[in-house]
């Protein structure tokens, strides 16, 4: 693992986190190049025996340096907006390894993606088919498409990150999929090349994935029967990571569970992991500002807040908090680690047993995914800087926002 203690001090690879805090200030996102690559290769290698393409889910961490690193190592990308497409291309990503997911692709997004030559549009509605067909015919192009089928399986995860149930807004209901494929086949500027599903995020067991895959396999057979043959199957992302004491299936166990069906299908396999690659490759470094013990609870007010990291507030996520310097000197108490934002929901962690003093540095673990990307300027707070370590070296990959930058797009009335 990239973030471990050496002589009671927490390191990122071979960089002392105290030194990084001194050099770049806090709050600070610290990423590990080695951990990104390790996580990427774990899933890529697990599928080595079949033709496959890993498409990193850009929404989990879209820093250009991260995208560039993964692109250089063979990763493709799963994007959900025109903005993400532009980012991937800017970072040197290969358009022919991009799959475009998401419910609301605009005509402009579609045009840019067609001109770039992406691998596939993962289509989420009937209406989207007509829109893509229209844009493609105007450009005199053929758009490669796949339908995102909603298999109606319970991912057994947090409701906000569960996407594969029929009441969710995502995908095309399993029962409507065949008709929708038939309709797609009738549109002259579309080429049907695949099928896809993504049932949710932070899944721990392989069973929901297998259940979804069985449904897709049946659908592929039904499609064959009506003369529609596919080139690929996209099994989405969603495999979870350990934040606390969860025991997620490993990439190898996941691959082993899926492999019999995938081999029987004999199609190219696309994967869209996000969190699995990025979560454990980052921490958020924050400094204790004020300690506020009360009769009811002990609050440690730190310099990071929900604008920097909203996962605890938004999903009640439990993220591990480690003291950068382990000392036995102070008394251990139970603390709520909170930001200074005027919201009761602004907390990073609750009920943590720590020996804290003002100015102590804390590392919020597992903050490489859905963390910086969800940050905001709420309470007129500039977003944190991001650095990536590589052994003993550290590279600034995003500068801290200055206050002037926060209002640079605003204007007074004349
Ligand atoms: C968010 C998302 C992913 C990635 O999910 P993770 O849980 O981060 O692996 C993959 N595919 C689609 C369509 C998504 O929306």
XYZ file of C-alpha atoms and ligand atoms in Angstrom:
429
model
C 0.000 0.000 0.000
C 1.179 3.522 -0.792
C 0.113 5.257 2.431
C 1.862 3.580 5.379
C 3.621 4.579 8.584
C 7.393 4.710 8.795
C 8.691 5.425 12.324
C 5.234 6.603 13.466
C 4.903 9.078 10.596
C 2.499 8.585 7.708
C 4.094 8.575 4.274
C 2.815 8.734 0.710
C 5.209 6.322 -0.992
C 8.576 7.793 0.124
C 7.250 11.279 0.871
C 6.702 12.366 4.470
C 3.223 13.891 4.656
C 4.473 16.556 7.108
C 6.822 17.798 4.405
C 4.066 17.884 1.787
C 1.799 19.864 4.125
C 4.606 22.332 4.789
C 5.442 22.715 1.123
C 1.930 22.900 -0.376
C -0.301 23.828 2.566
C -3.551 22.154 3.612
C -6.134 20.997 2.797
C -4.207 19.001 0.209
C -5.108 16.017 -1.927
C -2.160 13.627 -2.174
C -2.188 10.906 -4.828
C 0.174 7.988 -5.307
C 1.274 7.181 -8.818
C 2.287 3.647 -7.801
C -1.098 2.942 -6.216
C -2.987 4.179 -9.286
C -0.948 1.846 -11.467
C -1.242 -1.063 -9.062
C -5.027 -0.708 -8.964
C -5.267 -0.339 -12.736
C -3.120 -3.398 -13.407
C -5.005 -5.491 -10.832
C -8.237 -5.212 -12.823
C -6.553 -5.217 -16.236
C -4.554 -8.375 -15.421
C -7.600 -10.125 -13.944
C -9.191 -10.120 -17.414
C -5.971 -10.919 -19.287
C -7.254 -14.205 -20.685
C -10.013 -12.568 -22.746
C -10.070 -9.647 -25.163
C -10.954 -6.648 -23.038
C -10.573 -2.914 -22.569
C -10.512 -1.197 -19.182
C -12.207 2.207 -19.450
C -11.486 4.214 -16.311
C -14.599 6.060 -15.107
C -13.418 9.643 -15.407
C -16.023 11.011 -13.031
C -14.268 9.348 -10.069
C -11.090 11.409 -10.553
C -10.626 13.607 -13.585
C -7.306 15.333 -12.895
C -5.357 15.603 -16.152
C -2.269 13.989 -14.608
C -4.332 11.000 -13.487
C -5.946 10.604 -16.898
C -2.587 10.977 -18.647
C -0.954 8.386 -16.387
C -3.704 5.861 -17.043
C -3.777 6.600 -20.781
C -0.044 5.944 -20.993
C -0.629 2.586 -19.390
C -3.262 1.495 -21.881
C -6.447 2.584 -20.173
C -9.484 3.737 -22.068
C -12.100 5.989 -20.486
C -15.766 5.946 -19.577
C -17.074 9.496 -19.856
C -20.419 11.022 -18.940
C -20.195 14.523 -20.415
C -18.724 16.597 -23.208
C -16.487 18.175 -20.583
C -15.029 14.814 -19.644
C -14.446 14.013 -23.315
C -12.466 17.228 -23.694
C -10.455 16.418 -20.582
C -9.547 12.946 -21.772
C -8.440 14.243 -25.172
C -6.488 17.063 -23.490
C -4.750 14.460 -21.292
C -3.696 12.440 -24.334
C -6.356 9.736 -24.091
C -7.113 7.638 -27.143
C -10.569 8.474 -28.553
C -10.957 4.965 -29.937
C -10.893 3.674 -26.326
C -13.648 5.984 -25.056
C -17.159 4.880 -24.197
C -19.722 7.613 -23.629
C -22.275 6.904 -20.893
C -24.819 9.202 -19.286
C -28.474 10.147 -19.532
C -28.260 13.571 -21.048
C -25.893 13.710 -23.980
C -26.483 16.982 -25.803
C -26.385 17.350 -29.592
C -23.125 19.202 -29.201
C -21.608 16.437 -27.016
C -22.647 13.889 -29.623
C -21.156 15.892 -32.468
C -17.817 16.362 -30.735
C -17.694 12.680 -29.787
C -18.517 11.548 -33.335
C -15.860 13.824 -34.784
C -13.317 12.543 -32.249
C -14.125 8.946 -33.218
C -15.060 7.418 -29.872
C -15.533 3.657 -29.519
C -19.180 3.645 -28.499
C -22.179 5.588 -27.218
C -23.862 3.829 -24.310
C -27.446 4.842 -25.004
C -29.842 5.290 -22.103
C -33.166 6.108 -23.763
C -35.277 5.727 -26.871
C -35.113 9.467 -27.508
C -31.331 9.440 -27.337
C -31.246 7.008 -30.271
C -33.090 9.448 -32.498
C -30.898 12.295 -31.369
C -27.652 10.430 -32.077
C -29.010 9.249 -35.420
C -29.943 12.822 -36.404
C -26.536 14.237 -35.521
C -24.743 11.350 -37.236
C -26.755 11.755 -40.426
C -26.102 15.519 -40.481
C -22.366 14.776 -40.197
C -22.611 11.925 -42.656
C -21.246 9.475 -40.097
C -22.263 6.156 -38.611
C -22.494 6.229 -34.815
C -21.429 3.075 -32.947
C -23.955 2.395 -30.216
C -24.733 0.066 -27.384
C -27.824 0.053 -25.192
C -27.478 0.397 -21.472
C -29.876 -2.210 -20.212
C -31.259 -1.858 -16.719
C -31.341 -5.475 -15.559
C -33.440 -4.778 -12.429
C -31.040 -6.323 -9.940
C -30.443 -5.029 -6.443
C -26.840 -3.937 -6.037
C -27.257 -3.918 -2.239
C -25.427 -0.657 -1.882
C -26.345 2.886 -0.776
C -29.561 4.010 -2.544
C -27.840 7.075 -4.049
C -25.280 4.885 -5.819
C -27.610 2.077 -6.820
C -28.486 2.365 -10.492
C -29.750 -0.997 -11.736
C -33.249 -1.152 -10.283
C -36.274 -0.448 -12.426
C -37.170 2.621 -10.337
C -33.751 4.183 -11.103
C -33.442 6.779 -13.840
C -30.661 4.889 -15.622
C -30.668 2.642 -18.638
C -33.422 1.036 -20.674
C -35.742 -1.303 -18.793
C -34.935 -4.928 -19.464
C -38.475 -5.520 -20.775
C -38.191 -2.686 -23.317
C -34.670 -3.445 -24.470
C -35.529 -5.796 -27.334
C -37.963 -3.320 -28.908
C -35.464 -0.522 -28.477
C -32.759 -2.571 -30.193
C -35.193 -3.278 -33.024
C -35.860 0.423 -33.374
C -32.130 1.230 -33.302
C -31.601 -1.277 -36.105
C -34.069 0.670 -38.232
C -32.105 3.918 -37.964
C -29.740 4.350 -40.865
C -26.876 6.218 -39.207
C -26.443 3.923 -36.229
C -24.394 0.775 -35.975
C -25.366 -1.480 -33.091
C -22.165 -2.900 -31.670
C -22.783 -3.705 -28.037
C -24.782 -4.062 -24.892
C -23.974 -2.572 -21.546
C -25.011 -2.306 -17.934
C -23.836 -0.582 -14.793
C -25.814 -1.513 -11.714
C -24.277 0.641 -9.021
C -21.192 1.605 -7.109
C -19.293 0.219 -4.119
C -20.628 -3.322 -4.617
C -18.935 -5.816 -2.337
C -20.208 -9.165 -3.625
C -19.910 -10.660 -7.077
C -23.460 -12.050 -7.104
C -25.332 -8.919 -8.300
C -22.795 -8.582 -11.128
C -23.317 -12.203 -12.118
C -27.117 -11.849 -11.883
C -26.949 -8.853 -14.234
C -24.639 -10.696 -16.606
C -27.009 -13.670 -16.794
C -29.793 -11.296 -17.834
C -27.575 -9.728 -20.466
C -26.615 -13.151 -21.802
C -30.293 -14.030 -22.268
C -30.829 -10.749 -24.039
C -27.881 -11.369 -26.361
C -29.467 -14.682 -27.342
C -32.807 -13.002 -28.002
C -31.059 -10.374 -30.111
C -29.332 -13.064 -32.148
C -32.704 -14.619 -32.815
C -33.905 -11.382 -34.423
C -30.724 -10.980 -36.431
C -28.835 -8.496 -34.265
C -25.331 -9.671 -33.447
C -23.066 -7.754 -31.121
C -19.326 -7.243 -30.987
C -18.928 -6.361 -27.349
C -20.407 -6.486 -23.898
C -19.714 -3.695 -21.414
C -20.044 -4.931 -17.833
C -19.796 -1.465 -16.258
C -17.942 -0.545 -13.103
C -18.994 -0.623 -9.494
C -16.640 -3.022 -7.742
C -16.100 -1.692 -4.226
C -13.102 -0.976 -2.063
C -12.371 -1.224 1.649
C -13.025 2.016 3.535
C -13.515 0.436 6.979
C -13.962 -3.273 7.507
C -15.792 -4.209 4.301
C -14.486 -7.261 2.505
C -15.016 -6.474 -1.177
C -14.442 -9.156 -3.762
C -10.989 -8.766 -5.289
C -10.609 -7.984 -8.992
C -9.494 -11.594 -9.441
C -12.584 -12.990 -7.667
C -14.771 -10.668 -9.722
C -13.142 -11.797 -12.967
C -13.367 -15.469 -11.965
C -17.082 -15.116 -11.199
C -17.822 -13.482 -14.554
C -15.426 -15.475 -16.712
C -17.499 -18.608 -17.498
C -20.295 -16.505 -18.984
C -17.950 -14.057 -20.721
C -16.029 -16.899 -22.312
C -19.228 -18.528 -23.495
C -20.271 -15.228 -25.104
C -16.930 -14.788 -26.849
C -17.414 -11.008 -27.198
C -14.897 -8.277 -26.478
C -15.400 -7.077 -22.909
C -15.392 -3.460 -21.797
C -15.050 -2.597 -18.107
C -15.740 0.778 -16.491
C -14.087 0.764 -13.056
C -13.705 4.106 -11.315
C -13.506 3.863 -7.554
C -11.580 0.589 -7.740
C -8.716 2.361 -9.484
C -8.786 5.757 -7.811
C -10.148 5.501 -4.241
C -7.150 4.003 -2.457
C -4.706 6.045 -4.530
C -5.472 9.277 -2.694
C -5.763 10.876 0.736
C -6.990 14.280 1.841
C -4.506 15.924 4.172
C -6.023 18.378 6.645
C -4.839 20.272 9.705
C -6.660 20.550 13.033
C -7.574 24.181 13.536
C -9.604 24.433 16.750
C -10.511 21.824 19.341
C -13.956 22.302 20.839
C -14.725 19.721 23.503
C -18.300 20.088 24.835
C -20.389 18.245 27.402
C -22.089 16.298 24.640
C -19.509 15.814 21.929
C -15.929 16.726 21.169
C -15.495 18.606 17.928
C -12.203 18.924 16.102
C -12.609 21.708 13.551
C -10.216 21.085 10.687
C -9.261 23.141 7.651
C -10.952 20.774 5.186
C -14.736 20.760 4.971
C -17.693 19.378 3.034
C -16.788 21.642 0.110
C -13.505 19.704 -0.186
C -14.955 16.270 0.524
C -18.708 15.769 0.472
C -18.905 11.969 0.624
C -19.575 11.773 4.398
C -22.279 14.466 4.150
C -23.854 13.162 0.951
C -23.761 9.390 1.427
C -23.013 9.038 5.135
C -19.746 7.503 3.969
C -17.325 6.300 6.595
C -13.799 7.317 5.703
C -10.813 6.395 7.830
C -8.979 9.221 9.585
C -5.332 8.716 10.450
C -3.056 10.965 12.484
C -0.047 11.740 10.335
C 2.128 11.696 13.466
C 1.380 8.879 15.881
C 2.226 10.032 19.363
C 1.393 8.395 22.656
C 1.694 11.692 24.535
C -1.868 13.025 24.338
C -5.011 11.657 25.859
C -7.224 9.711 23.483
C -10.755 11.099 23.229
C -13.686 10.511 20.925
C -13.893 13.268 18.332
C -16.159 14.409 15.529
C -13.940 15.710 12.738
C -15.839 18.644 11.247
C -15.335 21.489 8.807
C -15.950 25.167 9.477
C -18.851 25.461 7.028
C -22.196 26.677 8.330
C -24.042 23.386 7.877
C -24.703 20.710 10.473
C -24.082 18.194 7.711
C -20.537 19.469 7.363
C -18.588 16.649 8.943
C -15.807 14.427 7.675
C -15.967 11.766 10.369
C -17.805 11.043 13.601
C -16.857 9.253 16.816
C -13.170 8.725 16.147
C -10.822 7.845 18.969
C -7.803 10.061 18.478
C -5.251 11.931 20.586
C -5.575 15.399 19.102
C -3.900 18.754 19.511
C -4.302 21.921 17.483
C -2.139 21.937 14.350
C -2.093 18.132 14.162
C -2.208 16.768 10.633
C -4.844 14.212 9.710
C -5.163 12.099 6.587
C -8.623 11.148 5.351
C -8.009 7.828 3.651
C -9.569 6.509 0.465
C -10.030 10.028 -0.923
C -8.854 9.376 -4.469
C -12.373 8.740 -5.803
C -15.465 10.978 -5.780
C -13.629 13.436 -3.589
C -11.809 16.342 -5.261
C -14.124 15.970 -8.272
C -17.145 16.768 -6.108
C -15.541 19.751 -4.388
C -17.107 23.201 -4.549
C -16.504 26.784 -3.497
C -19.296 26.831 -0.920
C -18.665 29.474 1.751
C -16.215 31.118 -0.696
C -13.527 28.561 -0.042
C -10.966 27.944 -2.749
C -10.585 24.350 -3.783
C -7.623 22.397 -2.427
C -4.403 21.756 -4.307
C -3.649 18.260 -5.633
C -0.226 16.644 -5.748
C 0.963 13.286 -7.017
C 3.909 11.525 -5.446
C 6.215 9.183 -7.292
C 8.707 7.592 -4.914
C 10.551 10.473 -3.276
C 9.331 12.966 -5.834
C 6.224 15.091 -5.628
C 4.473 16.908 -8.460
C 1.869 19.629 -8.128
C -0.957 18.477 -10.424
C -3.471 21.176 -9.541
C -2.835 24.507 -7.894
C -4.767 25.757 -4.917
C -7.481 28.207 -5.975
C -6.908 31.806 -4.972
C -9.699 34.034 -3.739
C -9.458 36.236 -6.851
C -10.123 33.184 -8.982
C -13.351 32.566 -7.101
C -14.999 35.736 -8.363
C -13.201 36.181 -11.658
C -16.328 35.314 -13.668
C -18.642 37.610 -11.705
C -19.708 41.124 -12.647
C -21.219 44.053 -10.823
C -24.376 45.620 -12.204
C -23.615 48.617 -14.459
C -20.030 5.969 -12.097
C -20.021 5.016 -13.223
C -19.019 4.047 -13.314
C -17.943 3.870 -12.280
O -18.449 3.405 -11.055
P -17.427 2.966 -9.914
O -18.296 2.527 -8.809
O -16.617 4.149 -9.558
O -16.590 1.855 -10.466
C -19.029 3.226 -14.424
N -19.979 3.326 -15.387
C -20.960 4.243 -15.317
C -21.957 4.310 -16.401
C -21.018 5.116 -14.239
O -22.011 6.011 -14.172
